[in-house]
Amino acid sequence: MQGHRIEGADKVRGLAKYTDDLRFATPPLIALTATSPVARGRVQIDTSAALALPGTRCVIDHTNAPRLKRAILISMCEPGTRMPLQSDQVEYAGQPVAIVVADSLHAARDALAALIVTIENHDAPAVVLSDAENRLKSVRRAGIGPGAMKKGDADAALADASVSAEVNAHAAPHHQNPMEPGAVVARWDPDGGVTVHAAVQWHHLDASMIGQAFGLSWADGMTGLLGRAVLGTSGKSKVRLHNQLSGGAFGRNISYLALLLAPIAAKVAGGPVKLVQSRRDTFSLMSHRSEVKQRLRVGADTDGKLKAIVLEPDIARGNAAFVEPIGEMPMQLYAHDTHRLTTRVAKLDLPGAGWMRGPGVAHAIFALEQAMDDLARQVGKDPLDIRLANYSEKNPANGKSWEAKALLEAYEVGAAKFGWRDRPKGGSVRPDGRVSGFGMASAIDLGRQFPAHATVTMTKDGRVVVSLAVSEMGQGLLTGLTGVVAEMTGVSPDRVEFKREATKEGYAAGSIGSTGTYSNAAAVKTAVEKIIKKLAKAGGLPKSSKLQDGMLVAPNGESAAISDLLSRTGDLTAKGRAGLTFGASKQAKASFGAVFCEMAVDPITLDVEVIRLVGAYDCGRVLQPKIARAQLIGAMIMGMGQALMEETRLDRKRGHWTNAEIGEALVPTQADCPHVEAHFVGDTQGKPGALDFKGIAETAIVGVSPAIASAFADATGGVVHHLPLNHAARLAAVSRAQFSFKEAAE
Amino acid sequence: MTLCINGADYPMPNDPRTTLLDHMREKLNLTGTKKGCDHGQCGACTVLVDGKRVLSCLQLAQTVRGDVTTIEGLSKNDTLHPMQAAFLEHDAYQCGFCTPGQIMSAVACVSEGHAGSDAEIADWMSGNLCRCAAYPQIRAAIASVAQAEAEG
């Protein structure tokens, strides 16, 4: 059926296979992970009772696990810092301390229950920033973003500013929590290589991680990975990673521990093993978005035009090099004269933090937009007008012009669709007795490009086969890329095939940072252009000819049937690569948006309901509007979750997550879901022959949390600088504002 | 005693602790029903027993009395059930992991008569989490099926 996702029919019939659904000729043994109940100490495990059970095959802990080598991991995730099961040292609660391997899921559960895990000498952990003042260190880099920046004398400009605002924002940690808990199947092969089935976001990166850990072959090491990224050669990889459909990911399925735990288990058990993660396991065996505090001060003139931005984030990190890149984006949104960024990072006794949709930017823009609202109140401007007053034609951080920027159109379309200019006064009483509030915010996310190498084959029987190890996590990449290939080759989408599962397929850019479609499409385009040249040569047509509707068509209208040309040349294959300079350009590239929120607040209970979210986004060219809009809407609703409910709490004494279940670490439900509208603005058609894609989902989570906080402040006068805006934070803010609903009603 | 699933008879598990979900997934090769939390919190494992919604992760297999319908039993041969077709048409899924549970729940939501309005659908579908948040499209898919049935 036209216009549906390629894997859609399988998904609605329950036939789509996720890793735990796979069945094998030799059924794998089942492995479960035992984790530490406390954060620090030395672990001792009594395995005798577990081993005495009839279904138990083996128990693996630091005493008998294979020794793993260090891995250099550009994802900065936990295995780059510490490999699992290598010592008796416990460094966080939820750390894997043993694996039980058994004949069945039931037997594995019994074995897990029979393990006696003792942690000795455990001392008090620090798992929240307020307990770790002494661990804060200034950094020059914060993950992929800068830790320190300076433009002019921001402190002097701040002191001289006519108007200033200070925001002390605090964001609690939270988890990505995609619906699939996940499993990894591993089997060691007779040649010493390993076959792994799992869902990953960046195939070759994680294949390399496994290869490095087990010291398999230079081709699987960092040298091999770089070789693949730069040259596109596959080398003789001994890691056969088969990438499966992912039941959501949102940044979580990158370099996670189970990718190593399953091969460890298979090695000791001497046969294929499936390691199954429970929901609770995913809270510590996989990453989370860490706790962040931001002190942000801005100075402006009496018109509200920014003179100085001084941002001082304190960022928690766990047992991974990854640091939430808070400093990357705030200086790139609004025109300003001076800025200073000074970042401090504290290593806490927690699992490795990692990637989550809108890394850094989702939190950073929350603080910046709160400051903009404060300035607007002080200078007596509408929130939209103060943003218009600070609009920047160029990237204010580096002076580069933007490749495309339809932010003004986003403000205009979003405001018009929402009815912003005609909105009732904040604090006005609704027919149901609740109080109305309205807020808005800007959205931005940088456009990036990563290396990719595609091999494209056009066959005599009219198919196009693309070898490219891309990931499908629900974002619609397969459908999107198939559309791109169909358009470039003039072949119907059902004749396009992707070979994407195995490590031997082409090096694909990871599905990270909303860059997958663009980065990978660029490589496919290069390959298709080479095939066109070969076809043109065979048909005596100019190289500038194009493929459309089964024909190669020259600019002068002359044409030849592709099938005729291919019957002469045989199947044609070409390799294409792109992104080796990471999209370096004289121009800056970003997606932009504006989001508007209507909220109703119960004046007695302070219960809040988001009534409407209306967003307008410049995401460049829109290839599949239905899928792209779904991405925007889904990310906006996730942004509402970030704003109102998403928070994983910690026990400060033992250091463990206290609500590590999907029904307790709240995420938005159907009933929480407001009326959501997403509109596209900018050049949605793209320039002829150009890809012109920009990121979608990461941009749409940005701006939602400040728009919601802004609406709450508009309704009640209570300014909440805490994420999520939970009941306690709302109550405290309203108390601070000494707001009286009775007066507002009158 | 046997279990009737999608019109076929299957053996009951020997271990009384076995949930319907684990029995179907681990022993009967019916993997369409998904495990998202194993605690009755997410709705991914929703199946129908005599047309009523049941969380198969909370139901011990040996206690099942009645005919079980799973996502695999919804379509007849190659013809999609109207709810499956509506989910496809309205793009009411992204990653697809919660989708079998959403669809089973949606079928019951309509047959229970709880699909009268957008707000009613939202309330009666809130036991099925979707982290991709395809919620508006799910409501639209359900509303279209309810409307088609009403028009007969």
Short mmCIF file of N, CA and C in Angstrom, two decimals, chain A residues 3 156 622:
data_model
loop_
_atom_site.label_atom_id
_atom_site.label_comp_id
_atom_site.label_asym_id
_atom_site.label_seq_id
_atom_site.Cartn_x
_atom_site.Cartn_y
_atom_site.Cartn_z
N GLY A 3 2.47 4.87 0.50
CA GLY A 3 2.51 5.87 1.55
C GLY A 3 2.64 5.30 2.95
N ALA A 156 31.52 42.11 32.33
CA ALA A 156 31.42 43.57 32.37
C ALA A 156 30.12 44.03 31.71
N VAL A 622 11.02 18.16 3.21
CA VAL A 622 10.19 17.13 3.85
C VAL A 622 9.86 16.07 2.81
#
